[in-house]
Amino acid sequence: MAEPTVADWFMKKPEKIGKAQRRFFELTGNELIYYAKVNSSNRGVDMKGRFTLDSTSQIEGSGVKLTIIAQDRHWVLVADSTDVVSKWVIALRNTLRKQSVSGANAAAAAAAAA
């Protein structure tokens, strides 16, 4: 398995009703996976969920709050510090930028082949 680009603990707020839960998030490629625990190597274990970022995903960071709008989900994550949020905003936007470039290149190649 590839090394994550970034990995940190966040409080994940529920979309509707419920209590925020502390989860360990890892970004690997364009996939965001979250876990209940970490192992001795500081890698996530006991996966609780995953989702894939795509060209329609939106990323917003404000203070210790990170908001990710992806597919049909709206994620609100709260970090321990603004530095963590800044690091994640940069990593997530870089991931989306790479996807946009590779998507544009694939479309151009398909058009040239037609």
CSV table of N, CA and C in Angstrom, one decimal:
chain,number,residue,atom,x,y,z
A,1,MET,N,0.8,-1.2,0.0
A,1,MET,CA,0.0,0.0,0.0
A,1,MET,C,0.9,1.2,0.0
A,2,ALA,N,0.5,2.2,-0.8
A,2,ALA,CA,1.3,3.5,-0.9
A,2,ALA,C,1.3,4.3,0.4
A,3,GLU,N,2.3,5.0,0.6
A,3,GLU,CA,2.4,5.9,1.8
A,3,GLU,C,1.4,7.1,1.6
A,4,PRO,N,0.7,7.5,2.7
A,4,PRO,CA,-0.3,8.6,2.5
A,4,PRO,C,0.5,9.9,2.3
A,5,THR,N,-0.1,10.8,1.6
A,5,THR,CA,0.4,12.1,1.4
A,5,THR,C,0.4,12.9,2.7
A,6,VAL,N,-0.8,12.8,3.4
A,6,VAL,CA,-0.9,13.4,4.7
A,6,VAL,C,-1.8,12.5,5.6
A,7,ALA,N,-1.6,12.6,6.9
A,7,ALA,CA,-2.3,11.7,7.8
A,7,ALA,C,-2.4,12.4,9.2
A,8,ASP,N,-3.6,12.6,9.7
A,8,ASP,CA,-3.8,13.3,11.0
A,8,ASP,C,-5.1,12.9,11.6
A,9,TRP,N,-5.2,13.2,12.9
A,9,TRP,CA,-6.5,13.0,13.6
A,9,TRP,C,-7.4,14.2,13.4
A,10,PHE,N,-8.7,14.0,13.3
A,10,PHE,CA,-9.7,15.0,13.2
A,10,PHE,C,-10.9,14.5,14.0
A,11,MET,N,-11.7,15.5,14.5
A,11,MET,CA,-13.0,15.2,15.0
A,11,MET,C,-14.0,15.3,13.7
A,12,LYS,N,-14.7,14.2,13.4
A,12,LYS,CA,-15.6,14.1,12.3
A,12,LYS,C,-17.0,14.4,12.8
A,13,LYS,N,-17.5,15.5,12.3
A,13,LYS,CA,-18.9,15.8,12.7
A,13,LYS,C,-19.9,15.0,11.9
A,14,PRO,N,-21.0,14.6,12.4
A,14,PRO,CA,-22.0,13.8,11.7
A,14,PRO,C,-22.7,14.7,10.7
A,15,GLU,N,-23.2,14.2,9.6
A,15,GLU,CA,-23.9,15.0,8.6
A,15,GLU,C,-25.3,15.4,9.2
A,16,LYS,N,-25.9,14.6,10.0
A,16,LYS,CA,-27.2,14.9,10.5
A,16,LYS,C,-27.1,15.0,12.0
A,17,ILE,N,-27.7,14.1,12.7
A,17,ILE,CA,-27.7,14.1,14.2
A,17,ILE,C,-26.6,13.2,14.7
A,18,GLY,N,-26.1,13.5,15.9
A,18,GLY,CA,-25.1,12.6,16.5
A,18,GLY,C,-23.9,13.3,17.0
A,19,LYS,N,-23.1,12.5,17.6
A,19,LYS,CA,-21.9,13.0,18.3
A,19,LYS,C,-20.7,13.0,17.4
A,20,ALA,N,-19.8,14.0,17.4
A,20,ALA,CA,-18.6,14.0,16.7
A,20,ALA,C,-17.7,12.9,17.2
A,21,GLN,N,-17.0,12.3,16.3
A,21,GLN,CA,-16.1,11.2,16.6
A,21,GLN,C,-14.7,11.4,16.2
A,22,ARG,N,-13.7,11.1,17.0
A,22,ARG,CA,-12.3,11.3,16.6
A,22,ARG,C,-11.9,10.1,15.7
A,23,ARG,N,-11.4,10.5,14.5
A,23,ARG,CA,-11.0,9.6,13.5
A,23,ARG,C,-9.6,10.0,12.9
A,24,PHE,N,-8.9,9.0,12.5
A,24,PHE,CA,-7.6,9.2,11.9
A,24,PHE,C,-7.8,9.1,10.4
A,25,PHE,N,-7.4,10.2,9.7
A,25,PHE,CA,-7.6,10.3,8.2
A,25,PHE,C,-6.3,10.2,7.5
A,26,GLU,N,-6.3,9.5,6.4
A,26,GLU,CA,-5.1,9.4,5.5
A,26,GLU,C,-5.6,9.8,4.1
A,27,LEU,N,-4.8,10.6,3.4
A,27,LEU,CA,-5.0,10.9,2.0
A,27,LEU,C,-3.9,10.2,1.2
A,28,THR,N,-4.3,9.2,0.3
A,28,THR,CA,-3.4,8.5,-0.5
A,28,THR,C,-4.0,8.6,-1.9
A,29,GLY,N,-3.2,9.3,-2.8
A,29,GLY,CA,-3.7,9.6,-4.1
A,29,GLY,C,-4.9,10.4,-4.0
A,30,ASN,N,-6.0,10.0,-4.6
A,30,ASN,CA,-7.2,10.8,-4.5
A,30,ASN,C,-8.3,10.2,-3.6
A,31,GLU,N,-7.8,9.3,-2.8
A,31,GLU,CA,-8.7,8.5,-1.9
A,31,GLU,C,-8.4,9.0,-0.4
A,32,LEU,N,-9.5,9.3,0.3
A,32,LEU,CA,-9.5,9.7,1.7
A,32,LEU,C,-10.1,8.6,2.5
A,33,ILE,N,-9.3,8.0,3.4
A,33,ILE,CA,-9.7,6.9,4.2
A,33,ILE,C,-9.7,7.3,5.7
A,34,TYR,N,-10.7,6.9,6.4
A,34,TYR,CA,-10.6,7.2,7.9
A,34,TYR,C,-10.8,6.0,8.7
A,35,TYR,N,-10.1,6.0,9.9
A,35,TYR,CA,-10.0,4.9,10.8
A,35,TYR,C,-10.3,5.3,12.2
A,36,ALA,N,-10.6,4.3,13.0
A,36,ALA,CA,-10.9,4.5,14.4
A,36,ALA,C,-9.6,4.5,15.2
A,37,LYS,N,-8.5,3.8,14.8
A,37,LYS,CA,-7.3,3.6,15.5
A,37,LYS,C,-6.1,3.7,14.6
A,38,VAL,N,-4.9,3.8,15.2
A,38,VAL,CA,-3.6,3.7,14.5
A,38,VAL,C,-2.8,2.6,15.1
A,39,ASN,N,-1.8,2.1,14.3
A,39,ASN,CA,-0.9,1.1,14.8
A,39,ASN,C,0.4,1.7,15.3
A,40,SER,N,1.3,0.9,15.7
A,40,SER,CA,2.6,1.5,16.2
A,40,SER,C,3.4,2.2,15.2
A,41,SER,N,3.1,2.0,13.9
A,41,SER,CA,3.8,2.8,12.8
A,41,SER,C,3.0,4.0,12.4
A,42,ASN,N,2.0,4.4,13.2
A,42,ASN,CA,1.1,5.6,13.0
A,42,ASN,C,0.4,5.5,11.6
A,43,ARG,N,0.0,4.2,11.3
A,43,ARG,CA,-0.9,4.0,10.1
A,43,ARG,C,-2.3,3.6,10.6
A,44,GLY,N,-3.3,4.0,9.9
A,44,GLY,CA,-4.6,3.7,10.3
A,44,GLY,C,-5.0,2.2,10.3
A,45,VAL,N,-5.8,1.8,11.3
A,45,VAL,CA,-6.3,0.4,11.4
A,45,VAL,C,-7.8,0.6,11.8
A,46,ASP,N,-8.6,-0.5,11.5
A,46,ASP,CA,-10.0,-0.5,11.8
A,46,ASP,C,-10.7,0.6,11.0
A,47,MET,N,-10.6,0.4,9.7
A,47,MET,CA,-11.2,1.4,8.7
A,47,MET,C,-12.7,1.6,9.0
A,48,LYS,N,-13.1,2.9,9.0
A,48,LYS,CA,-14.5,3.2,9.2
A,48,LYS,C,-15.2,3.7,7.9
A,49,GLY,N,-14.4,4.2,7.0
A,49,GLY,CA,-15.0,4.7,5.7
A,49,GLY,C,-13.9,5.2,4.8
A,50,ARG,N,-14.4,5.4,3.6
A,50,ARG,CA,-13.5,6.0,2.5
A,50,ARG,C,-14.3,6.7,1.5
A,51,PHE,N,-13.7,7.6,0.8
A,51,PHE,CA,-14.3,8.2,-0.3
A,51,PHE,C,-13.3,8.7,-1.3
A,52,THR,N,-13.6,8.9,-2.5
A,52,THR,CA,-12.7,9.3,-3.6
A,52,THR,C,-13.0,10.8,-3.9
A,53,LEU,N,-12.0,11.6,-4.0
A,53,LEU,CA,-12.1,13.0,-4.4
A,53,LEU,C,-12.1,13.0,-6.0
A,54,ASP,N,-13.0,13.8,-6.5
A,54,ASP,CA,-13.0,13.9,-8.0
A,54,ASP,C,-13.0,15.4,-8.3
A,55,SER,N,-13.1,15.7,-9.6
A,55,SER,CA,-13.1,17.1,-10.1
A,55,SER,C,-14.2,18.0,-9.6
A,56,THR,N,-15.2,17.4,-9.0
A,56,THR,CA,-16.3,18.2,-8.5
A,56,THR,C,-16.1,18.5,-7.0
A,57,SER,N,-15.1,17.9,-6.4
A,57,SER,CA,-14.9,18.1,-4.9
A,57,SER,C,-14.5,19.5,-4.6
A,58,GLN,N,-15.0,20.0,-3.5
A,58,GLN,CA,-14.6,21.3,-3.0
A,58,GLN,C,-14.0,21.2,-1.6
A,59,ILE,N,-12.9,22.0,-1.4
A,59,ILE,CA,-12.2,22.0,-0.2
A,59,ILE,C,-12.2,23.4,0.4
A,60,GLU,N,-12.5,23.5,1.7
A,60,GLU,CA,-12.5,24.8,2.4
A,60,GLU,C,-11.8,24.6,3.7
A,61,GLY,N,-11.0,25.6,4.1
A,61,GLY,CA,-10.4,25.5,5.4
A,61,GLY,C,-10.6,26.9,6.1
A,62,SER,N,-11.0,26.8,7.4
A,62,SER,CA,-11.2,28.1,8.1
A,62,SER,C,-10.8,27.8,9.6
A,63,GLY,N,-9.8,28.3,10.1
A,63,GLY,CA,-9.3,28.1,11.5
A,63,GLY,C,-9.0,26.6,11.6
A,64,VAL,N,-9.6,25.9,12.6
A,64,VAL,CA,-9.4,24.5,12.8
A,64,VAL,C,-10.4,23.6,12.1
A,65,LYS,N,-11.2,24.2,11.2
A,65,LYS,CA,-12.3,23.5,10.5
A,65,LYS,C,-11.9,23.3,9.1
A,66,LEU,N,-12.0,22.0,8.7
A,66,LEU,CA,-11.8,21.6,7.3
A,66,LEU,C,-13.1,21.1,6.7
A,67,THR,N,-13.6,21.6,5.6
A,67,THR,CA,-14.9,21.2,5.0
A,67,THR,C,-14.5,20.6,3.7
A,68,ILE,N,-15.0,19.4,3.4
A,68,ILE,CA,-14.8,18.7,2.1
A,68,ILE,C,-16.2,18.4,1.6
A,69,ILE,N,-16.5,18.8,0.4
A,69,ILE,CA,-17.7,18.5,-0.3
A,69,ILE,C,-17.3,17.6,-1.4
A,70,ALA,N,-17.7,16.3,-1.4
A,70,ALA,CA,-17.3,15.4,-2.4
A,70,ALA,C,-18.5,14.4,-2.6
A,71,GLN,N,-18.7,14.2,-3.9
A,71,GLN,CA,-19.8,13.3,-4.3
A,71,GLN,C,-21.1,13.8,-3.7
A,72,ASP,N,-21.8,13.0,-3.0
A,72,ASP,CA,-23.1,13.5,-2.3
A,72,ASP,C,-22.9,13.7,-0.9
A,73,ARG,N,-21.7,13.9,-0.4
A,73,ARG,CA,-21.4,14.0,1.0
A,73,ARG,C,-20.8,15.4,1.4
A,74,HIS,N,-21.1,15.8,2.6
A,74,HIS,CA,-20.5,17.1,3.1
A,74,HIS,C,-19.8,16.8,4.4
A,75,TRP,N,-18.5,16.8,4.4
A,75,TRP,CA,-17.7,16.4,5.6
A,75,TRP,C,-17.2,17.7,6.3
A,76,VAL,N,-17.4,17.7,7.6
A,76,VAL,CA,-16.9,18.8,8.4
A,76,VAL,C,-16.0,18.1,9.4
A,77,LEU,N,-14.7,18.5,9.3
A,77,LEU,CA,-13.7,17.9,10.2
A,77,LEU,C,-13.0,19.0,11.0
A,78,VAL,N,-12.8,18.7,12.3
A,78,VAL,CA,-12.2,19.7,13.2
A,78,VAL,C,-10.8,19.2,13.6
A,79,ALA,N,-9.7,19.9,13.4
A,79,ALA,CA,-8.4,19.5,13.7
A,79,ALA,C,-7.9,20.1,15.0
A,80,ASP,N,-6.8,19.6,15.5
A,80,ASP,CA,-6.2,20.1,16.7
A,80,ASP,C,-5.6,21.5,16.6
A,81,SER,N,-5.2,21.9,15.3
A,81,SER,CA,-4.6,23.2,15.1
A,81,SER,C,-4.8,23.7,13.7
A,82,THR,N,-4.6,25.0,13.5
A,82,THR,CA,-4.8,25.6,12.2
A,82,THR,C,-3.7,25.1,11.2
A,83,ASP,N,-2.5,24.7,11.8
A,83,ASP,CA,-1.4,24.2,10.9
A,83,ASP,C,-1.8,22.9,10.2
A,84,VAL,N,-2.5,22.1,11.0
A,84,VAL,CA,-3.0,20.8,10.4
A,84,VAL,C,-4.0,21.1,9.3
A,85,VAL,N,-4.9,22.0,9.5
A,85,VAL,CA,-5.9,22.3,8.4
A,85,VAL,C,-5.2,22.9,7.2
A,86,SER,N,-4.2,23.8,7.4
A,86,SER,CA,-3.5,24.4,6.3
A,86,SER,C,-2.8,23.3,5.5
A,87,LYS,N,-2.1,22.4,6.2
A,87,LYS,CA,-1.4,21.3,5.5
A,87,LYS,C,-2.4,20.5,4.7
A,88,TRP,N,-3.5,20.2,5.2
A,88,TRP,CA,-4.5,19.3,4.5
A,88,TRP,C,-5.1,20.1,3.3
A,89,VAL,N,-5.4,21.4,3.5
A,89,VAL,CA,-6.0,22.1,2.4
A,89,VAL,C,-5.0,22.1,1.2
A,90,ILE,N,-3.7,22.3,1.5
A,90,ILE,CA,-2.7,22.3,0.4
A,90,ILE,C,-2.7,20.9,-0.3
A,91,ALA,N,-2.6,19.9,0.5
A,91,ALA,CA,-2.5,18.5,0.0
A,91,ALA,C,-3.8,18.2,-0.8
A,92,LEU,N,-5.0,18.5,-0.3
A,92,LEU,CA,-6.2,18.2,-1.0
A,92,LEU,C,-6.3,18.9,-2.3
A,93,ARG,N,-6.0,20.2,-2.3
A,93,ARG,CA,-6.1,21.0,-3.5
A,93,ARG,C,-5.1,20.6,-4.5
A,94,ASN,N,-3.9,20.2,-4.1
A,94,ASN,CA,-2.9,19.7,-5.0
A,94,ASN,C,-3.4,18.4,-5.7
A,95,THR,N,-4.0,17.5,-4.9
A,95,THR,CA,-4.6,16.3,-5.4
A,95,THR,C,-5.7,16.6,-6.5
A,96,LEU,N,-6.5,17.6,-6.2
A,96,LEU,CA,-7.6,18.0,-7.2
A,96,LEU,C,-7.0,18.6,-8.4
A,97,ARG,N,-5.9,19.4,-8.2
A,97,ARG,CA,-5.2,20.0,-9.4
A,97,ARG,C,-4.6,19.0,-10.3
A,98,LYS,N,-4.0,18.0,-9.7
A,98,LYS,CA,-3.4,16.9,-10.5
A,98,LYS,C,-4.5,16.1,-11.3
A,99,GLN,N,-5.6,15.9,-10.6
A,99,GLN,CA,-6.7,15.2,-11.3
A,99,GLN,C,-7.2,16.0,-12.5
A,100,SER,N,-7.3,17.4,-12.3
A,100,SER,CA,-7.8,18.2,-13.4
A,100,SER,C,-6.9,18.2,-14.6
A,101,VAL,N,-5.5,18.2,-14.3
A,101,VAL,CA,-4.5,18.2,-15.3
A,101,VAL,C,-4.6,16.8,-16.0
A,102,SER,N,-4.6,15.7,-15.3
A,102,SER,CA,-4.6,14.4,-15.9
A,102,SER,C,-5.9,14.2,-16.7
A,103,GLY,N,-7.0,14.7,-16.2
A,103,GLY,CA,-8.3,14.6,-16.8
A,103,GLY,C,-8.3,15.3,-18.1
A,104,ALA,N,-7.7,16.5,-18.1
A,104,ALA,CA,-7.6,17.4,-19.3
A,104,ALA,C,-6.7,16.7,-20.4
A,105,ASN,N,-5.6,16.1,-19.9
A,105,ASN,CA,-4.7,15.4,-20.8
A,105,ASN,C,-5.3,14.2,-21.4
A,106,ALA,N,-6.1,13.5,-20.7
A,106,ALA,CA,-6.8,12.3,-21.2
A,106,ALA,C,-7.8,12.7,-22.2
A,107,ALA,N,-8.6,13.8,-21.9
A,107,ALA,CA,-9.6,14.3,-22.9
A,107,ALA,C,-8.9,14.8,-24.2
A,108,ALA,N,-7.8,15.5,-24.1
A,108,ALA,CA,-7.0,15.9,-25.2
A,108,ALA,C,-6.5,14.7,-26.1
A,109,ALA,N,-6.0,13.7,-25.4
A,109,ALA,CA,-5.5,12.5,-26.1
A,109,ALA,C,-6.7,11.8,-26.8
A,110,ALA,N,-7.8,11.7,-26.2
A,110,ALA,CA,-9.0,11.1,-26.8
A,110,ALA,C,-9.4,11.9,-28.0
A,111,ALA,N,-9.4,13.2,-27.9
A,111,ALA,CA,-9.9,14.0,-29.0
A,111,ALA,C,-8.9,13.9,-30.2
A,112,ALA,N,-7.6,13.8,-29.9
A,112,ALA,CA,-6.6,13.7,-30.9
A,112,ALA,C,-6.7,12.4,-31.6
A,113,ALA,N,-7.1,11.3,-30.9
A,113,ALA,CA,-7.2,10.0,-31.5
A,113,ALA,C,-8.4,9.8,-32.3
A,114,ALA,N,-9.4,10.7,-32.1
A,114,ALA,CA,-10.6,10.6,-32.8
A,114,ALA,C,-10.6,11.1,-34.3
